[in-house]
PDB file of C-alpha atoms and ligand atoms in Angstrom:
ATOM      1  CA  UNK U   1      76.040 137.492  78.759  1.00 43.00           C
ATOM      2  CA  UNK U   2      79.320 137.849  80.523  1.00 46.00           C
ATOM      3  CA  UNK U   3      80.552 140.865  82.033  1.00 47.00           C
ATOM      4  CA  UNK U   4      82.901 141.662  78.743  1.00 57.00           C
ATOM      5  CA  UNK U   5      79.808 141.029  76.322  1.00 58.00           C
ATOM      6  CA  UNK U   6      80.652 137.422  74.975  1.00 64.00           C
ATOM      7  CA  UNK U   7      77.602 135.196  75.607  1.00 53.00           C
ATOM      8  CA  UNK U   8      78.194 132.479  78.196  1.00 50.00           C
ATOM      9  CA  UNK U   9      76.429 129.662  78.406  1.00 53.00           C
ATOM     10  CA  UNK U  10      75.841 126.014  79.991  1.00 43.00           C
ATOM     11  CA  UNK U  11      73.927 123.729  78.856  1.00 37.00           C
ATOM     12  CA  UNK U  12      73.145 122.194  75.637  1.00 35.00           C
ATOM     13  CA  UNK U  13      69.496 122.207  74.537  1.00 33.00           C
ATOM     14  CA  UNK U  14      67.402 120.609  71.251  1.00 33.00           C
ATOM     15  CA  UNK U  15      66.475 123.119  69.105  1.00 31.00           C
ATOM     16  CA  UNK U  16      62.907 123.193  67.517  1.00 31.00           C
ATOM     17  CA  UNK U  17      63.641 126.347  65.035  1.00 32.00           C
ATOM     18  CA  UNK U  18      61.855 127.917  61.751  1.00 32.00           C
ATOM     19  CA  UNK U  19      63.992 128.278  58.775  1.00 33.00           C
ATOM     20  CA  UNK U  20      63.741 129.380  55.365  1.00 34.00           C
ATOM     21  CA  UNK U  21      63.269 126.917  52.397  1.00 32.00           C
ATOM     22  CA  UNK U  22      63.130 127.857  48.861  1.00 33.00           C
ATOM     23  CA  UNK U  23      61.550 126.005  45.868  1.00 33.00           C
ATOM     24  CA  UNK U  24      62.623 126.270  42.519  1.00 32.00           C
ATOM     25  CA  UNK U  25      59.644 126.370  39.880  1.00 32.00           C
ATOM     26  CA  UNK U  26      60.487 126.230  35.986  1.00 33.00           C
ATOM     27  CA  UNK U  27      63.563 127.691  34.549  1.00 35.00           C
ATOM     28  CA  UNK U  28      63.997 130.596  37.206  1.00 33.00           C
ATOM     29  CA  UNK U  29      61.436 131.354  39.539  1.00 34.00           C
ATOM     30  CA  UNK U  30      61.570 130.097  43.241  1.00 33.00           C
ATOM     31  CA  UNK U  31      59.172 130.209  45.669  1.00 34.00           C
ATOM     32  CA  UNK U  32      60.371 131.254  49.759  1.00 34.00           C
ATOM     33  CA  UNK U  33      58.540 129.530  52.590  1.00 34.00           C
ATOM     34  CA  UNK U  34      59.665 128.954  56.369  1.00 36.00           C
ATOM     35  CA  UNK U  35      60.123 125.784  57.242  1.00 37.00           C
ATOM     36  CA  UNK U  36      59.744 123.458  60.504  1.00 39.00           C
ATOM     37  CA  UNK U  37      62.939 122.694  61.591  1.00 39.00           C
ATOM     38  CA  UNK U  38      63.479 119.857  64.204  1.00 40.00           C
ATOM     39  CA  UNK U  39      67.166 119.774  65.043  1.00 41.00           C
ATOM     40  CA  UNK U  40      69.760 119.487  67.723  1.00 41.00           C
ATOM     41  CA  UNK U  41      72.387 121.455  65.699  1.00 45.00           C
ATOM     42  CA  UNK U  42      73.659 124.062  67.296  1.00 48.00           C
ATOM     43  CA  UNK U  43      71.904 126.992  65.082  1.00 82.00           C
ATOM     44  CA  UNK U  44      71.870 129.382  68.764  1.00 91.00           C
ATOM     45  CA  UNK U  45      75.089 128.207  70.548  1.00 93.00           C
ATOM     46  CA  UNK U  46      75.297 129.926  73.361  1.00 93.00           C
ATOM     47  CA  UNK U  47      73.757 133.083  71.688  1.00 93.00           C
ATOM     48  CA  UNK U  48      75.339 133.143  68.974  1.00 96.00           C
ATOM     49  CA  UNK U  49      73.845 131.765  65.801  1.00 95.00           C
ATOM     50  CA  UNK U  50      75.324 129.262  63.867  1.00 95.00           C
ATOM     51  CA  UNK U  51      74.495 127.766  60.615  1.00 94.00           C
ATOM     52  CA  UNK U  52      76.395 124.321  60.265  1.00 89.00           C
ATOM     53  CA  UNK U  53      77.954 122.138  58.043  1.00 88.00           C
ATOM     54  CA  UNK U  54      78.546 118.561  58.230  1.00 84.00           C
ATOM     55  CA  UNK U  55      82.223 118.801  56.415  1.00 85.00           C
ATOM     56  CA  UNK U  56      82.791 121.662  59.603  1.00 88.00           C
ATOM     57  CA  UNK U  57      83.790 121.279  63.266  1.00 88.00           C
ATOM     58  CA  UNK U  58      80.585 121.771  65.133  1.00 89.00           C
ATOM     59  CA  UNK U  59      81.156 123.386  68.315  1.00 93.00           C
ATOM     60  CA  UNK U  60      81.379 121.233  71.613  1.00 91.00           C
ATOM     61  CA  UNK U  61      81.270 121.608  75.571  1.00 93.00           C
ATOM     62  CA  UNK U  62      84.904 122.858  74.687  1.00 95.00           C
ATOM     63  CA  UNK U  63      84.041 125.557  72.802  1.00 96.00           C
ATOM     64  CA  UNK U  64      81.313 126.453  75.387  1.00 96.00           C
ATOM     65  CA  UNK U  65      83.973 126.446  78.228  1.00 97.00           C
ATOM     66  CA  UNK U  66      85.676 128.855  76.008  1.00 98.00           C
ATOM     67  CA  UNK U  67      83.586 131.144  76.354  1.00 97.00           C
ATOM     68  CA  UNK U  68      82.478 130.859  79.713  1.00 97.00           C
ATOM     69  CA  UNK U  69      86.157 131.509  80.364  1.00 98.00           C
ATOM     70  CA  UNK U  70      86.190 134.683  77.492  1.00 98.00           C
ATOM     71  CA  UNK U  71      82.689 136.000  79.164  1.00 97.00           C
ATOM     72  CA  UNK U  72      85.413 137.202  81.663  1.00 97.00           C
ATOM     73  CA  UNK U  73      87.463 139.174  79.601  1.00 97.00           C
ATOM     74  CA  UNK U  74      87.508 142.777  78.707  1.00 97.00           C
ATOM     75  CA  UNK U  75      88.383 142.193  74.824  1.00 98.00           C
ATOM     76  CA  UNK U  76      87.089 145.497  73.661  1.00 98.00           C
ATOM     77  CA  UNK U  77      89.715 147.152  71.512  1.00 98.00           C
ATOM     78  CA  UNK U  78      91.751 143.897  71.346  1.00 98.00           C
ATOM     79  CA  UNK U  79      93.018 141.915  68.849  1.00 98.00           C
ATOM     80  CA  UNK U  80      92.605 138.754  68.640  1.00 98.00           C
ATOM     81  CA  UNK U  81      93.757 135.281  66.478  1.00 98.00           C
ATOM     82  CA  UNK U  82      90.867 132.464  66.819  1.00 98.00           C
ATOM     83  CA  UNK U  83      93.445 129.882  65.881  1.00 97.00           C
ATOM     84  CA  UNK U  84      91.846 126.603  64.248  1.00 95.00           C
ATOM     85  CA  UNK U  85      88.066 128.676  64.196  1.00 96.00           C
ATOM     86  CA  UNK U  86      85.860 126.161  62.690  1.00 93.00           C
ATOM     87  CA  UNK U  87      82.280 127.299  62.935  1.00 95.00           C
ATOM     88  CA  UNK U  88      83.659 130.948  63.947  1.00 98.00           C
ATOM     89  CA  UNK U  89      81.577 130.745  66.936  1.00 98.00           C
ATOM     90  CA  UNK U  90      85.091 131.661  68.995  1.00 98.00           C
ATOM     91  CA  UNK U  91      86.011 134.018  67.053  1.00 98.00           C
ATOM     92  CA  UNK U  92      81.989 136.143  66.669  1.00 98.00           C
ATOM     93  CA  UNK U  93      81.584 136.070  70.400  1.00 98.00           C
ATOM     94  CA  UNK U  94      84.715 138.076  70.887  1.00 98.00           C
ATOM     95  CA  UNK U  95      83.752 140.669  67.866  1.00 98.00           C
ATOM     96  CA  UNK U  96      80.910 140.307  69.653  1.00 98.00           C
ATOM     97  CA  UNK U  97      82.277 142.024  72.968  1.00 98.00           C
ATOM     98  CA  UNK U  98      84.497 144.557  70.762  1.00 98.00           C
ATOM     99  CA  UNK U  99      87.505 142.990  69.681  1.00 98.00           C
ATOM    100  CA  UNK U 100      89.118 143.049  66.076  1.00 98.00           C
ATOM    101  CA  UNK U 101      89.471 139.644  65.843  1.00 98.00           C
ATOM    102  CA  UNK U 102      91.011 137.072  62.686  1.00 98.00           C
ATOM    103  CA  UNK U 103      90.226 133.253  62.586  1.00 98.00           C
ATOM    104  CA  UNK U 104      91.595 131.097  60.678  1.00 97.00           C
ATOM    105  CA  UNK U 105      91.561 127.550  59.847  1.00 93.00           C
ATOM    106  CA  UNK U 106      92.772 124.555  57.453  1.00 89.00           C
ATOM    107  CA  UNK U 107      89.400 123.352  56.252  1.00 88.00           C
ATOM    108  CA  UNK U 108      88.118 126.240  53.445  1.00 90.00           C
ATOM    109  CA  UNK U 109      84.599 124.667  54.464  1.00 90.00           C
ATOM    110  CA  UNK U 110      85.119 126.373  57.719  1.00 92.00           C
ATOM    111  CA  UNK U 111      86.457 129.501  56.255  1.00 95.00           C
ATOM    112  CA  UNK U 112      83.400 130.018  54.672  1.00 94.00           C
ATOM    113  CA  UNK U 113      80.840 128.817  56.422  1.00 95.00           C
ATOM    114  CA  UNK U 114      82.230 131.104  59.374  1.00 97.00           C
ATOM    115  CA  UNK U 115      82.041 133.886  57.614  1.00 97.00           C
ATOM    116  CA  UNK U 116      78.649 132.958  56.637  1.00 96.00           C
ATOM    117  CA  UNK U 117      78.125 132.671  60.317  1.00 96.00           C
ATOM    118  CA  UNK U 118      79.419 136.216  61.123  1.00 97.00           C
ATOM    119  CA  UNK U 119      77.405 137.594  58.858  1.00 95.00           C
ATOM    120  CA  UNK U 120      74.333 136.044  60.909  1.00 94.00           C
ATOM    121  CA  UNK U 121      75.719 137.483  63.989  1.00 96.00           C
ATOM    122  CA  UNK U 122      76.268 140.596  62.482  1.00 96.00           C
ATOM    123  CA  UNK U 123      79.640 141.250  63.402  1.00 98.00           C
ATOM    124  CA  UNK U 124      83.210 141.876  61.277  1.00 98.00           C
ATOM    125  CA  UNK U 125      85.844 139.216  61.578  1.00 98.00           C
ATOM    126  CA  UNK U 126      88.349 138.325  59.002  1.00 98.00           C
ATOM    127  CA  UNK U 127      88.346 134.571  58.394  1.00 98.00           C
ATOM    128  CA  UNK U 128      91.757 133.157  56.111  1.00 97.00           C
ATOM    129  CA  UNK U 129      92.582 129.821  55.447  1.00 94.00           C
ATOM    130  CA  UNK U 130      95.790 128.956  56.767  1.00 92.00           C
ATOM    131  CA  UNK U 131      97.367 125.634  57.433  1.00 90.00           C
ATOM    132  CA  UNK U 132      98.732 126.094  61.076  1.00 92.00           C
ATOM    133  CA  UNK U 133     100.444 129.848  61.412  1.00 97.00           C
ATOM    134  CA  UNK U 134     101.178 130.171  57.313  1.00 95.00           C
ATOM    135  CA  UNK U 135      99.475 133.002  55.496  1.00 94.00           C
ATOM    136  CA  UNK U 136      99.501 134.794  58.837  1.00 98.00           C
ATOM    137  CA  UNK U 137     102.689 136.494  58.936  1.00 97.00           C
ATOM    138  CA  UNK U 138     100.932 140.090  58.730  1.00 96.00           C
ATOM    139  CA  UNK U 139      99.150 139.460  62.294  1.00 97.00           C
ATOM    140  CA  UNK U 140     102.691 138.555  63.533  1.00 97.00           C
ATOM    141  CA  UNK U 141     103.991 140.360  67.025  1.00 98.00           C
ATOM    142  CA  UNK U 142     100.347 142.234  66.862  1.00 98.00           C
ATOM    143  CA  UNK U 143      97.776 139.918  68.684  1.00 98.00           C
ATOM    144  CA  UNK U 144      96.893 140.386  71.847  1.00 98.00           C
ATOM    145  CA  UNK U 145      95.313 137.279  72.384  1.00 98.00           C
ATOM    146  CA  UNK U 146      95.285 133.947  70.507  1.00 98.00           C
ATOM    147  CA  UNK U 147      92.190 131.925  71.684  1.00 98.00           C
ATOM    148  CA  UNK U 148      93.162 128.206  70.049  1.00 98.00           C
ATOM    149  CA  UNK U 149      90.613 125.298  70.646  1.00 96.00           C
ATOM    150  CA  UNK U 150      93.232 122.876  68.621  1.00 93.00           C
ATOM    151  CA  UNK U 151      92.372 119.778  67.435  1.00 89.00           C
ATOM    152  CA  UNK U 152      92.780 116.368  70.026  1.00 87.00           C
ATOM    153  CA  UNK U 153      91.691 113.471  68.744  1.00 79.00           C
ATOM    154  CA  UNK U 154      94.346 111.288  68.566  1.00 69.00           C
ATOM    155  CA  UNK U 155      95.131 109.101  64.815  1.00 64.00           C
ATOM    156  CA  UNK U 156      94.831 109.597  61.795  1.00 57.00           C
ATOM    157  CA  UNK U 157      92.367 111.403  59.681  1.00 52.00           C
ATOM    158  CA  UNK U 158      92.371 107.887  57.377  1.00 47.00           C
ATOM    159  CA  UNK U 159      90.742 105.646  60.337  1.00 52.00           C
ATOM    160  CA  UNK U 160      87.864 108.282  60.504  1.00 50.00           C
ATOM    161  CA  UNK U 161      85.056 107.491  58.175  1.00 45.00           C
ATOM    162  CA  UNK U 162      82.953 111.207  58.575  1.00 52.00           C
ATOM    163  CA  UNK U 163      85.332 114.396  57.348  1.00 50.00           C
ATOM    164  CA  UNK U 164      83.899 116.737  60.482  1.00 54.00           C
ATOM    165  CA  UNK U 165      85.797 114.664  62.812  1.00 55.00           C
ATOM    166  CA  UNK U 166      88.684 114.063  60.583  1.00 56.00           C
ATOM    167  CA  UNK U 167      88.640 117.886  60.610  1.00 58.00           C
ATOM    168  CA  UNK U 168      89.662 117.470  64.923  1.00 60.00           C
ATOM    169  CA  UNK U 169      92.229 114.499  63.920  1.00 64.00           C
ATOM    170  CA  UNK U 170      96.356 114.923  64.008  1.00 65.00           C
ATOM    171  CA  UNK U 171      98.069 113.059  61.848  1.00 61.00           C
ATOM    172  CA  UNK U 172     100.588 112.046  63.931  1.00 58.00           C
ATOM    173  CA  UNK U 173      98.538 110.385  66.268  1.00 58.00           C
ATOM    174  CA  UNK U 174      99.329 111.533  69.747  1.00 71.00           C
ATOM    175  CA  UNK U 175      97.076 113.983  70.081  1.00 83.00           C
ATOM    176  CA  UNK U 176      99.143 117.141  70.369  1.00 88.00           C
ATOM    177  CA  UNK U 177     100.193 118.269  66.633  1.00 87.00           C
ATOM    178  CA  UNK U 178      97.974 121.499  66.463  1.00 90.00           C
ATOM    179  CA  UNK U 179      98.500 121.848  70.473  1.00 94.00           C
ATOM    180  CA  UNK U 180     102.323 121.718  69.986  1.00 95.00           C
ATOM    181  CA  UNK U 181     102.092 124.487  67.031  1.00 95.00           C
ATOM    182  CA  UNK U 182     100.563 126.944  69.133  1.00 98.00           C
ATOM    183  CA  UNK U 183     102.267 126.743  72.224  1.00 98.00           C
ATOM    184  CA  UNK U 184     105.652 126.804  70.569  1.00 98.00           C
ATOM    185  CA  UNK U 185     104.768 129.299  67.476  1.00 98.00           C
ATOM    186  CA  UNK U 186     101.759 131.355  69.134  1.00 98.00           C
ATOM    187  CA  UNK U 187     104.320 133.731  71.180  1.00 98.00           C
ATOM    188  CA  UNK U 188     105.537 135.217  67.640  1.00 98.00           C
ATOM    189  CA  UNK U 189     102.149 136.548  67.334  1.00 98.00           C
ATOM    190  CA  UNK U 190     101.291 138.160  69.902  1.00 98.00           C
ATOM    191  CA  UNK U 191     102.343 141.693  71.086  1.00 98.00           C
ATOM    192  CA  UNK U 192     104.865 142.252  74.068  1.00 98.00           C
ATOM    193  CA  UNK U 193     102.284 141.215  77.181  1.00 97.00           C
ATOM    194  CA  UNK U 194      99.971 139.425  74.591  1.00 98.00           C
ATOM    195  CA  UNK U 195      97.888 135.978  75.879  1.00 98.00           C
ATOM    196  CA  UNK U 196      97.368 132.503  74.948  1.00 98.00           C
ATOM    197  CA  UNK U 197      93.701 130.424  76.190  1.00 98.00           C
ATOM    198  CA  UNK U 198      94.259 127.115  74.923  1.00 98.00           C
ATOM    199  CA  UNK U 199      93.126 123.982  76.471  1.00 98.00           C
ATOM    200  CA  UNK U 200      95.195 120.455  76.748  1.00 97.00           C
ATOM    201  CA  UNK U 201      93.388 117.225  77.822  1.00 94.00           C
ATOM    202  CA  UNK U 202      94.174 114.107  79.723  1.00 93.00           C
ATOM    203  CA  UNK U 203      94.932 111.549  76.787  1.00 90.00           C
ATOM    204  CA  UNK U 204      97.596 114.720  75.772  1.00 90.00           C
ATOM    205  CA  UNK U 205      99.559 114.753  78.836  1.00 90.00           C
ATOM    206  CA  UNK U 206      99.223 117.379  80.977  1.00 95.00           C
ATOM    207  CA  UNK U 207     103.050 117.448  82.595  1.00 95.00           C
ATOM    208  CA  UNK U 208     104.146 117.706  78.601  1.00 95.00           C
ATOM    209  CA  UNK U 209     101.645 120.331  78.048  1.00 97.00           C
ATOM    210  CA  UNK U 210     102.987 122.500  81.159  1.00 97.00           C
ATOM    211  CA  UNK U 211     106.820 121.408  80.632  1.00 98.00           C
ATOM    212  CA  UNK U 212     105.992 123.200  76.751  1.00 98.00           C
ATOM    213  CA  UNK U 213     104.423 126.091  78.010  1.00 98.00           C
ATOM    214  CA  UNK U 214     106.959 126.980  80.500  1.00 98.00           C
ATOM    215  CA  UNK U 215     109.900 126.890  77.624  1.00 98.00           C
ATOM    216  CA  UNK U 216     107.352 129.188  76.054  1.00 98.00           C
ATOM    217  CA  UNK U 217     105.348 131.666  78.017  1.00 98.00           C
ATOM    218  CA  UNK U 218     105.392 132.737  81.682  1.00 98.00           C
ATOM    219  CA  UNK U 219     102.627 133.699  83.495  1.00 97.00           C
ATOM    220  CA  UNK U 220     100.701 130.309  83.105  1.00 98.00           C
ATOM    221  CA  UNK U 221      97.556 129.679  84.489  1.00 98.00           C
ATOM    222  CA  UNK U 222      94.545 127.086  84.919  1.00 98.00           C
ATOM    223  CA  UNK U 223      91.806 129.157  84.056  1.00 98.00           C
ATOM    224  CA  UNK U 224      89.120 126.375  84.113  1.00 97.00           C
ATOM    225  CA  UNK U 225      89.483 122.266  84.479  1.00 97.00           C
ATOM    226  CA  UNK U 226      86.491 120.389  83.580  1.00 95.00           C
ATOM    227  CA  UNK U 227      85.504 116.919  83.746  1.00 95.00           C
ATOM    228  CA  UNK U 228      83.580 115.877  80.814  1.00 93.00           C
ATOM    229  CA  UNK U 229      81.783 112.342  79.989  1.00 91.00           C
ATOM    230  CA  UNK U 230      83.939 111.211  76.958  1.00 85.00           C
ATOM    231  CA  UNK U 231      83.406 107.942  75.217  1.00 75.00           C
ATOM    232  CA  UNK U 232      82.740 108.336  71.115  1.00 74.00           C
ATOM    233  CA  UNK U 233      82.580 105.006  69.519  1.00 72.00           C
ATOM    234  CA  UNK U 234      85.519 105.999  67.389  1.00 67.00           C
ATOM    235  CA  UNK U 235      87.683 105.932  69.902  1.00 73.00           C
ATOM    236  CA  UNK U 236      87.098 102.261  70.907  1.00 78.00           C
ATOM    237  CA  UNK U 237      90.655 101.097  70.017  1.00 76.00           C
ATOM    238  CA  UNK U 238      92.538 103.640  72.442  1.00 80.00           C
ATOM    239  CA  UNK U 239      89.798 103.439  75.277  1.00 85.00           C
ATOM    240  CA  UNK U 240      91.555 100.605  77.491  1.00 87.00           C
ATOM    241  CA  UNK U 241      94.955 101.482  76.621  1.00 85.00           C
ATOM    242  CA  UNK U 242      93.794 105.330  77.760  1.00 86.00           C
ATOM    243  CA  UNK U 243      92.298 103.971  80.900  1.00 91.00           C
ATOM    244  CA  UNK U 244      95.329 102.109  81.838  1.00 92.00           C
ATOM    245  CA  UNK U 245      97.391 105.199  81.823  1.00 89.00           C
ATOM    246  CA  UNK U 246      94.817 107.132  83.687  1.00 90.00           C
ATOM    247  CA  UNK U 247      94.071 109.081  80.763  1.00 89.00           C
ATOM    248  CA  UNK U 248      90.069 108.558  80.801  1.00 91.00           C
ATOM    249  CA  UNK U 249      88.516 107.186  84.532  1.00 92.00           C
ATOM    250  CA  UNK U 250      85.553 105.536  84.992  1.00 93.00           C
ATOM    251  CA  UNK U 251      82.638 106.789  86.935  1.00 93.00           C
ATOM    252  CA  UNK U 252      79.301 105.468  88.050  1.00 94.00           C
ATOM    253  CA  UNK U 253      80.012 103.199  84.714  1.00 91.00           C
ATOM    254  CA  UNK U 254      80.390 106.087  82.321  1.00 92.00           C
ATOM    255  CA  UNK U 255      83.898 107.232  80.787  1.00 92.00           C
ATOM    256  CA  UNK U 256      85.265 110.674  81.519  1.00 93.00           C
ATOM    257  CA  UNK U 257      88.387 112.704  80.680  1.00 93.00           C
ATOM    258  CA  UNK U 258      89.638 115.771  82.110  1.00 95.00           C
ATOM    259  CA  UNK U 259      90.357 118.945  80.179  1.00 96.00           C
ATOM    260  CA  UNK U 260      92.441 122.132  81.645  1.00 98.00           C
ATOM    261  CA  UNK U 261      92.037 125.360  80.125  1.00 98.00           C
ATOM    262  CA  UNK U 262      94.800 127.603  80.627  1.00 98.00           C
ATOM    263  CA  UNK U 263      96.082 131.439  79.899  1.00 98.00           C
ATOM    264  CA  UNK U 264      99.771 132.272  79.451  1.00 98.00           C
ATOM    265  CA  UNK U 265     101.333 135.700  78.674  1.00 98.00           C
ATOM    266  CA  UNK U 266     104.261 136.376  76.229  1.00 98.00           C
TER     267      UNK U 266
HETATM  268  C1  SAM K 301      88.338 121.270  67.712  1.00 54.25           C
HETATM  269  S1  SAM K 301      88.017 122.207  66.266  1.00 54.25           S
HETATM  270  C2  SAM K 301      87.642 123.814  66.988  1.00 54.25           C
HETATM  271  C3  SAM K 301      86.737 124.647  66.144  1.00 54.25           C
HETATM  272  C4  SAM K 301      86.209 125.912  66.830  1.00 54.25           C
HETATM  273  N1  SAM K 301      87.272 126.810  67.218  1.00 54.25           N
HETATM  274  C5  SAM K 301      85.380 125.552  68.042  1.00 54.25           C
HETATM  275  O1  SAM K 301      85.787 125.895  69.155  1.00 54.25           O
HETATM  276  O2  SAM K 301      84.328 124.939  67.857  1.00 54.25           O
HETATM  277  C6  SAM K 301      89.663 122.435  65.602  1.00 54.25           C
HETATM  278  C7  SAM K 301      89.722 123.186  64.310  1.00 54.25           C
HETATM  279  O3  SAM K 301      91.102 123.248  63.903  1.00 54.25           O
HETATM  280  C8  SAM K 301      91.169 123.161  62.495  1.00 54.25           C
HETATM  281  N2  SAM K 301      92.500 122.697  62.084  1.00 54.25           N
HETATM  282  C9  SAM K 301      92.954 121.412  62.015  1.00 54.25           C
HETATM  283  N3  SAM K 301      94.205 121.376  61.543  1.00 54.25           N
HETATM  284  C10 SAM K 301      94.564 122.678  61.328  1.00 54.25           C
HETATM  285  C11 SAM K 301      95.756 123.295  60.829  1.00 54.25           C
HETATM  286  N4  SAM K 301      96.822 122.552  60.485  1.00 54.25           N
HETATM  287  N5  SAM K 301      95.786 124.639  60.713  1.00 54.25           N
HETATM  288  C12 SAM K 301      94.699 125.384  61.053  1.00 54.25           C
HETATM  289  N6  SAM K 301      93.542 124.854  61.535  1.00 54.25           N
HETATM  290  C13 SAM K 301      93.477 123.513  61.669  1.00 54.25           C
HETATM  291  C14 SAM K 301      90.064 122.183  62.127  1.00 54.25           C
HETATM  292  O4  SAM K 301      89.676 122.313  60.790  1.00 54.25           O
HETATM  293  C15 SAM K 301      88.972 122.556  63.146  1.00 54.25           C
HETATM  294  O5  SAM K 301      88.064 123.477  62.601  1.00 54.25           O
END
């Protein structure tokens, strides 16, 4: 636990858990058993549990960076918009440490199931389906921070066969649809002195990234760069053009990219 009260964390781990199964006899009567179940889903990320879905965004070594990085906040008393929430887990670990908080996110799968999921953590957070910042014009000029893990895979949601990674696809294919949306739109929302922690990868293009967030914000700041090994079979088609523009590098023959983390104030 972080010094503001949202669990940190660093490591992924198998989980060997006990759940609850239920057996339907007859017309109406069901029988309630726990169950052995061998997973690695992430059902405790980080402290925070998490039921999944498969037609949801599970959450990632980004999302666990995220909240290394929010462990540091004091969000008690905040507001805050988890932009793009998936899973919720973003947006329970700041209710977690005190903070109103909103999600919101395209996929009603996610709307629900993370509201499923903050009832599990016990906490209050308003989830809303929104496609990028509609249906959230009554949050506008009052948040005082946006936390946005936006989708980066680069394509189209067409050339992916499963519908949770589609979920992390833009549609026009460089990457940086979602990323673009909140750095230009995401000042509207917040309050005079408000904050943006967003991330932006290597196959994005950093110098973009920064060149858009200094039209936008001021105050920018790398709050965390990691290096992460990065090589999903669906990506096979951009890998060599990626690793001739030094988007992914190569190291002790696995493939890495590079993600920056950053905060910027309104
Ligand atoms: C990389 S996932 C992050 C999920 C979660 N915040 C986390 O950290 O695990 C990006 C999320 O953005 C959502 N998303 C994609 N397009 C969106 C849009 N146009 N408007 C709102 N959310 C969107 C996806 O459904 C997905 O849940």
């Amino acid at each position: 636990m972080g010094p503001s009260g949202v669990p940190s964390c660093s490591s992924d781990a198998w989980y060997i858990d006990f759940g609850v199964g239920r057996l339907r006899f007859g017309a109406a009567r069901y029988q309630t058993w726990r169950v052995l179940v061998i997973s690695n889903s992430p059902d405790d990320f980080c402290g925070i549990r998490l039921a999944a879905n498969d037609q949801v965004w599970a959450p990632t070594y980004y999302a666990r960076t995220f909240l290394e990085i929010l462990s540091g906040y004091n969000l008690a008393g905040s507001t805050v918009l988890d932009f793009g929430c998936g899973s919720g887990v973003l947006a329970i670990a700041c209710a977690k440490a005190g903070a109103r908080v909103v999600g919101s996110d395209i996929n009603p799968h996610a709307v629900k199931l993370a509201k499923l999921n903050a009832r599990l953590n016990d906490v209050r957070v308003e989830f809303l389906q929104s496609d990028r910042f509609r249906g959230l014009e009554n949050f506008k000029g009052s948040v005082d921070l946006i936390v946005a893990n936006t989708p980066s895979l680069p394509g189209r949601a067409a050339e992916v066969v499963d519908r949770e990674n589609a979920d992390a696809y833009n549609e026009n294919g460089d990457g940086r649809e979602l990323l673009d949306v909140v750095i230009r739109e995401g000042v509207m929302w917040c309050k005079p002195g408000g904050m943006l922690l967003s991330c932006t990868n290597s196959e994005q293009n950093f110098k973009l990234s920064h060149e858009l967030l200094r039209q936008h914000w001021s105050e920018i700041s790398t709050v965390g760069v990691k290096e992460f090994e990065f090589d999903l079979p669906m990506l096979a088609r951009y890998r060599d053009e990626w690793l001739s523009r030094g988007a992914l590098f190569e190291r002790g023959g696995l493939i890495f990219h590079k993600v920056e983390f950053f905060a910027a104030r309104k």
